[in-house]
Amino acid sequence: MSIDFDVEKYRHELRVHCYRMLGSYDEAEDMVQETFLRAWRRRDDFEGRSSLRAWLYRIATNACIDDVRRPQRVLPHQLEPASFPATALPPREDLPWLQPFPDVLLDRAEEPDAQVVRRETIELAFLVAIQQLPPRQRAVLIFRDVLGWPSRDTADATDLTVAAVNSALQRARPVLRDHLPPHRSEWSATPSSADEQALLRKYVAAWEAGDPDALVALMHEDVRITMPPYPFWFEGLAAARRSLAPNLDPAYRGHWRFLPTTVNRQPTLAAYLKPRGAPTYTPFGLDIFRVEQGLVAEITAYETTNFSLYGLPDHLAADS
């Protein structure tokens, strides 16, 4: 059967879908390309019993499941040690492949059939929690509880029966709840609230003042700091203070500047570093914040120099 093979308009939402399935932006990009390739090869098999969009989702889901079954390409023990203080706690089983998703891509709501990406379904904590599910259960939960698909359409997309879909969903929901942080229902429902942005301004002011006590005063007592893909994590105020304090001294790495932004719909600081003698501030990484009850509950720090992907400048002048 000949079809109008206009698949490009689905790129955005398929990218978000694959990202939820895999937790990796790079792998999601690869899976969208793999989806389009598989669709092109099978274009004569499309019989029109479902929409082109639903057919593409089915292909993308199976491509992601195939990818999840392969051994992870980056594991903590394969990484070179990072230049962090040696006070980090022992590594735990985090997701070394977890990557942030640019909000500038989440905001492309003008594309046909694009989903309105809700904050609670794209936050890093949700991504971590949903990765604890077996791949097909994960797909079922995404289709039913995130995208709102009926059981019949979900069954078609996941190669399951309706009864199997309902059973998978019943098993998946409590596992997801168990792996989400406590008090999640109390988080701000807005993309990034005014209170959260005010908290970030206080955080930057404390950093610029070189005051580690003022920094930890903005944090929960069980605050957690992680740095994917490195197997380092810090928990509690004392550990957070030890991990951050060396960076407040320009003699350690240099001078810092921060730009407030949002990533994964969460309040974020884009960190720029100017080493001693350097003429400009250049991208260093993204600090993504989870805020509970007006205090910092978690910071996920990513080293990245590709700020253009996030709609951020590639450098800051020294006098900025």
Short mmCIF file of C-alpha atoms in Angstrom, two decimals:
data_model
loop_
_atom_site.label_atom_id
_atom_site.label_comp_id
_atom_site.label_asym_id
_atom_site.label_seq_id
_atom_site.Cartn_x
_atom_site.Cartn_y
_atom_site.Cartn_z
CA MET A 1 0.00 0.00 0.00
CA SER A 2 1.34 3.41 -0.93
CA ILE A 3 1.29 6.03 1.83
CA ASP A 4 2.19 9.64 2.25
CA PHE A 5 5.45 9.05 4.09
CA ASP A 6 5.65 12.37 5.95
CA VAL A 7 7.34 11.12 9.13
CA GLU A 8 9.49 14.16 9.91
CA LYS A 9 6.66 16.01 11.65
CA TYR A 10 6.68 13.32 14.35
CA ARG A 11 10.36 13.69 15.16
CA HIS A 12 9.88 15.84 18.26
CA GLU A 13 7.36 13.66 20.08
CA LEU A 14 9.15 10.44 19.10
CA ARG A 15 12.36 11.89 20.51
CA VAL A 16 10.63 12.59 23.82
CA HIS A 17 9.08 9.11 23.81
CA CYS A 18 12.44 7.42 23.19
CA TYR A 19 14.04 9.61 25.84
CA ARG A 20 11.52 8.44 28.42
CA MET A 21 12.15 4.85 27.39
CA LEU A 22 15.95 5.10 27.53
CA GLY A 23 16.86 8.02 29.80
CA SER A 24 19.55 9.14 27.35
CA TYR A 25 19.21 12.08 24.98
CA ASP A 26 21.89 10.75 22.61
CA GLU A 27 20.33 7.30 22.46
CA ALA A 28 16.90 8.84 21.92
CA GLU A 29 18.23 10.72 18.91
CA ASP A 30 19.71 7.48 17.57
CA MET A 31 16.43 5.62 18.11
CA VAL A 32 14.43 8.23 16.22
CA GLN A 33 16.74 7.75 13.26
CA GLU A 34 16.45 3.97 13.66
CA THR A 35 12.65 4.33 13.77
CA PHE A 36 12.57 6.29 10.53
CA LEU A 37 14.91 3.77 8.89
CA ARG A 38 12.78 0.81 9.97
CA ALA A 39 9.62 2.60 8.88
CA TRP A 40 11.05 3.31 5.44
CA ARG A 41 12.09 -0.31 5.00
CA ARG A 42 8.62 -1.50 6.06
CA ARG A 43 6.59 1.21 4.37
CA ASP A 44 4.85 -1.30 2.09
CA ASP A 45 3.67 -3.24 5.17
CA PHE A 46 1.70 -0.31 6.56
CA GLU A 47 -1.93 -1.28 6.03
CA GLY A 48 -3.64 1.82 7.39
CA ARG A 49 -5.43 -0.01 10.21
CA SER A 50 -3.87 2.53 12.59
CA SER A 51 -2.62 6.04 12.07
CA LEU A 52 0.89 6.66 10.76
CA ARG A 53 1.68 8.23 14.12
CA ALA A 54 0.62 5.12 16.07
CA TRP A 55 2.56 2.91 13.66
CA LEU A 56 5.70 4.98 14.21
CA TYR A 57 5.27 4.80 17.99
CA ARG A 58 5.09 1.01 17.74
CA ILE A 59 8.29 0.90 15.72
CA ALA A 60 10.04 3.34 18.06
CA THR A 61 8.98 1.38 21.14
CA ASN A 62 10.32 -1.88 19.76
CA ALA A 63 13.54 -0.18 18.71
CA CYS A 64 14.00 1.12 22.26
CA ILE A 65 13.25 -2.29 23.77
CA ASP A 66 15.86 -3.84 21.48
CA ASP A 67 18.32 -1.16 22.57
CA VAL A 68 17.61 -1.64 26.30
CA ARG A 69 18.32 -5.35 25.99
CA ARG A 70 21.87 -4.67 24.83
CA PRO A 71 24.60 -4.21 27.49
CA GLN A 72 24.98 -0.58 28.54
CA ARG A 73 27.81 1.09 26.71
CA VAL A 74 29.00 3.23 29.64
CA LEU A 75 29.39 1.82 33.14
CA PRO A 76 30.79 3.63 36.19
CA HIS A 77 33.87 1.44 36.54
CA GLN A 78 34.86 2.19 32.93
CA LEU A 79 35.11 5.94 33.51
CA GLU A 80 38.23 7.91 34.28
CA PRO A 81 38.19 9.38 37.79
CA ALA A 82 36.88 12.94 37.87
CA SER A 83 38.70 15.78 39.58
CA PHE A 84 36.36 15.86 42.57
CA PRO A 85 37.36 15.94 46.25
CA ALA A 86 38.11 12.49 47.64
CA THR A 87 35.30 12.79 50.19
CA ALA A 88 32.63 11.28 47.96
CA LEU A 89 30.57 8.45 49.35
CA PRO A 90 30.85 5.02 47.73
CA PRO A 91 29.03 4.73 44.39
CA ARG A 92 25.51 3.38 44.28
CA GLU A 93 23.50 1.90 41.44
CA ASP A 94 22.55 5.08 39.61
CA LEU A 95 22.05 5.41 35.87
CA PRO A 96 25.43 6.37 34.36
CA TRP A 97 23.84 6.89 30.93
CA LEU A 98 21.18 9.36 32.18
CA GLN A 99 21.35 12.63 30.25
CA PRO A 100 19.43 15.93 30.45
CA PHE A 101 16.87 16.95 27.83
CA PRO A 102 16.89 20.53 26.50
CA ASP A 103 13.76 22.52 27.28
CA VAL A 104 14.16 24.38 23.99
CA LEU A 105 13.18 21.09 22.31
CA LEU A 106 10.37 20.36 24.77
CA ASP A 107 8.86 23.72 23.91
CA ARG A 108 8.32 23.04 20.20
CA ALA A 109 4.58 22.76 20.68
CA GLU A 110 3.88 24.19 17.24
CA GLU A 111 4.81 20.92 15.55
CA PRO A 112 1.83 18.82 14.39
CA ASP A 113 0.64 16.28 16.98
CA ALA A 114 3.30 17.34 19.48
CA GLN A 115 2.54 16.35 23.05
CA VAL A 116 2.40 18.94 25.80
CA VAL A 117 5.29 17.65 27.88
CA ARG A 118 4.29 17.91 31.53
CA ARG A 119 6.97 18.57 34.07
CA GLU A 120 6.24 15.54 36.23
CA THR A 121 6.75 13.19 33.25
CA ILE A 122 10.14 14.53 32.17
CA GLU A 123 11.91 15.35 35.45
CA LEU A 124 15.13 13.47 36.14
CA ALA A 125 13.58 11.77 39.19
CA PHE A 126 10.81 10.36 37.00
CA LEU A 127 13.38 9.20 34.43
CA VAL A 128 15.39 7.43 37.13
CA ALA A 129 12.29 5.80 38.60
CA ILE A 130 10.82 4.58 35.33
CA GLN A 131 14.11 2.97 34.32
CA GLN A 132 13.60 0.51 37.20
CA LEU A 133 10.77 -1.11 35.24
CA PRO A 134 11.26 -3.89 32.69
CA PRO A 135 11.24 -2.35 29.19
CA ARG A 136 7.79 -3.48 28.12
CA GLN A 137 6.20 -2.49 31.46
CA ARG A 138 7.93 0.85 31.06
CA ALA A 139 6.39 1.26 27.62
CA VAL A 140 2.93 0.34 28.92
CA LEU A 141 3.14 2.88 31.74
CA ILE A 142 4.28 5.61 29.34
CA PHE A 143 1.47 4.94 26.88
CA ARG A 144 -1.27 4.62 29.50
CA ASP A 145 -0.30 7.09 32.26
CA VAL A 146 1.84 9.63 30.40
CA LEU A 147 0.39 9.78 26.90
CA GLY A 148 -3.12 8.70 27.93
CA TRP A 149 -3.54 6.05 25.24
CA PRO A 150 -6.41 3.55 25.59
CA SER A 151 -5.56 -0.04 26.51
CA ARG A 152 -6.35 -1.28 23.00
CA ASP A 153 -3.98 1.18 21.32
CA THR A 154 -1.32 0.47 23.95
CA ALA A 155 -1.65 -3.25 23.27
CA ASP A 156 -1.12 -2.66 19.55
CA ALA A 157 1.94 -0.49 20.20
CA THR A 158 3.59 -2.94 22.60
CA ASP A 159 2.66 -6.26 20.95
CA LEU A 160 0.62 -7.33 23.97
CA THR A 161 -2.98 -8.30 24.61
CA VAL A 162 -5.29 -5.87 26.40
CA ALA A 163 -5.29 -8.16 29.43
CA ALA A 164 -1.47 -8.19 29.46
CA VAL A 165 -1.41 -4.40 29.20
CA ASN A 166 -3.72 -4.03 32.20
CA SER A 167 -1.67 -6.53 34.19
CA ALA A 168 1.62 -4.81 33.30
CA LEU A 169 0.22 -1.44 34.34
CA GLN A 170 -0.92 -2.81 37.70
CA ARG A 171 2.58 -4.14 38.35
CA ALA A 172 4.36 -1.02 37.10
CA ARG A 173 2.54 1.67 39.10
CA PRO A 174 3.61 0.57 42.62
CA VAL A 175 7.22 0.06 41.48
CA LEU A 176 7.26 3.58 40.09
CA ARG A 177 5.84 5.02 43.31
CA ASP A 178 8.43 3.16 45.37
CA HIS A 179 11.30 4.66 43.39
CA LEU A 180 10.08 8.26 43.27
CA PRO A 181 11.39 10.62 45.98
CA PRO A 182 9.13 11.28 48.97
CA HIS A 183 6.90 14.35 48.95
CA ARG A 184 6.83 14.38 45.15
CA SER A 185 3.22 15.59 45.19
CA GLU A 186 4.42 18.74 46.94
CA TRP A 187 6.74 19.82 44.13
CA SER A 188 5.83 22.86 42.10
CA ALA A 189 3.57 22.03 39.16
CA THR A 190 4.76 25.01 37.14
CA PRO A 191 7.67 24.73 34.66
CA SER A 192 9.89 26.61 37.11
CA SER A 193 8.19 28.66 39.78
CA ALA A 194 9.11 32.16 40.92
CA ASP A 195 10.06 30.73 44.32
CA GLU A 196 12.44 28.27 42.71
CA GLN A 197 14.06 31.01 40.65
CA ALA A 198 14.42 33.13 43.80
CA LEU A 199 16.13 30.18 45.49
CA LEU A 200 18.58 29.91 42.59
CA ARG A 201 19.40 33.61 42.91
CA LYS A 202 20.21 33.09 46.61
CA TYR A 203 22.34 30.10 45.66
CA VAL A 204 24.32 32.14 43.13
CA ALA A 205 24.72 35.01 45.62
CA ALA A 206 26.11 32.60 48.23
CA TRP A 207 28.47 31.12 45.64
CA GLU A 208 29.70 34.54 44.53
CA ALA A 209 30.25 35.47 48.19
CA GLY A 210 32.34 32.33 48.63
CA ASP A 211 30.18 31.31 51.58
CA PRO A 212 29.71 27.52 51.90
CA ASP A 213 27.58 27.93 55.04
CA ALA A 214 25.15 30.14 53.13
CA LEU A 215 25.00 27.52 50.38
CA VAL A 216 24.10 24.63 52.66
CA ALA A 217 21.59 26.82 54.49
CA LEU A 218 19.54 26.62 51.27
CA MET A 219 19.51 22.81 51.31
CA HIS A 220 17.55 20.02 52.97
CA GLU A 221 19.47 18.11 55.61
CA ASP A 222 19.40 15.00 53.39
CA VAL A 223 20.33 16.86 50.20
CA ARG A 224 21.86 14.71 47.49
CA ILE A 225 24.40 15.69 44.84
CA THR A 226 25.17 13.39 41.90
CA MET A 227 27.38 13.78 38.84
CA PRO A 228 26.38 11.32 36.10
CA PRO A 229 28.09 9.46 34.58
CA TYR A 230 30.68 9.47 37.36
CA PRO A 231 30.09 7.09 40.30
CA PHE A 232 30.33 9.89 42.84
CA TRP A 233 27.51 11.02 45.07
CA PHE A 234 27.24 13.15 48.16
CA GLU A 235 24.44 12.98 50.70
CA GLY A 236 23.69 15.26 53.63
CA LEU A 237 24.73 18.81 54.45
CA ALA A 238 28.24 17.97 55.61
CA ALA A 239 29.05 16.01 52.46
CA ALA A 240 27.48 18.70 50.26
CA ARG A 241 29.58 21.37 51.95
CA ARG A 242 32.78 19.36 51.45
CA SER A 243 32.01 18.77 47.78
CA LEU A 244 31.20 22.41 46.96
CA ALA A 245 33.58 24.38 49.19
CA PRO A 246 36.80 23.86 47.15
CA ASN A 247 35.13 25.34 44.05
CA LEU A 248 34.41 28.60 45.88
CA ASP A 249 38.14 29.38 45.96
CA PRO A 250 39.31 30.80 42.60
CA ALA A 251 42.71 29.20 43.21
CA TYR A 252 41.12 25.76 42.86
CA ARG A 253 39.75 25.97 39.32
CA GLY A 254 39.16 29.61 38.51
CA HIS A 255 36.21 32.01 38.54
CA TRP A 256 32.61 30.97 37.92
CA ARG A 257 29.54 32.58 36.37
CA PHE A 258 26.04 31.12 36.29
CA LEU A 259 23.06 31.64 34.00
CA PRO A 260 19.62 30.53 35.24
CA THR A 261 17.70 28.33 32.83
CA THR A 262 15.53 25.21 32.85
CA VAL A 263 16.36 21.67 31.76
CA ASN A 264 13.92 18.75 31.96
CA ARG A 265 11.44 21.41 33.13
CA GLN A 266 13.54 21.82 36.30
CA PRO A 267 15.33 24.93 37.59
CA THR A 268 18.91 24.83 36.35
CA LEU A 269 22.12 26.82 36.55
CA ALA A 270 24.39 26.77 33.51
CA ALA A 271 27.93 26.97 34.90
CA TYR A 272 30.68 28.84 33.05
CA LEU A 273 34.31 28.66 34.20
CA LYS A 274 37.19 31.07 33.57
CA PRO A 275 40.45 29.42 34.58
CA ARG A 276 43.23 31.70 35.77
CA GLY A 277 44.64 33.64 32.82
CA ALA A 278 41.80 32.71 30.45
CA PRO A 279 40.15 35.60 28.56
CA THR A 280 36.53 34.40 28.78
CA TYR A 281 34.14 32.18 30.67
CA THR A 282 33.44 28.97 28.78
CA PRO A 283 30.78 26.27 29.33
CA PHE A 284 31.52 23.78 32.06
CA GLY A 285 28.26 22.06 32.98
CA LEU A 286 24.63 22.12 34.04
CA ASP A 287 23.45 21.96 37.64
CA ILE A 288 19.84 20.73 37.67
CA PHE A 289 17.93 21.34 40.90
CA ARG A 290 15.07 19.50 42.56
CA VAL A 291 13.36 21.75 45.09
CA GLU A 292 11.14 20.57 47.94
CA GLN A 293 9.42 22.87 50.42
CA GLY A 294 11.54 25.84 49.40
CA LEU A 295 14.91 24.11 49.83
CA VAL A 296 17.30 22.27 47.53
CA ALA A 297 16.61 18.53 47.79
CA GLU A 298 18.90 17.35 44.99
CA ILE A 299 21.45 18.68 42.51
CA THR A 300 22.30 16.65 39.43
CA ALA A 301 25.47 18.04 37.86
CA TYR A 302 26.44 17.28 34.28
CA GLU A 303 29.73 18.22 32.69
CA THR A 304 28.99 19.43 29.16
CA THR A 305 30.42 22.05 26.85
CA ASN A 306 27.67 21.86 24.22
CA PHE A 307 25.56 24.72 25.53
CA SER A 308 24.12 25.56 22.09
CA LEU A 309 21.88 22.50 22.42
CA TYR A 310 20.25 24.22 25.41
CA GLY A 311 19.90 27.64 23.78
CA LEU A 312 22.76 29.08 25.84
CA PRO A 313 25.71 31.26 24.74
CA ASP A 314 29.00 29.49 24.01
CA HIS A 315 30.98 31.92 26.18
CA LEU A 316 30.61 34.87 28.54
CA ALA A 317 32.84 37.91 28.45
CA ALA A 318 35.18 38.32 31.41
CA ASP A 319 33.45 41.54 32.48
CA SER A 320 29.92 40.09 32.28
#
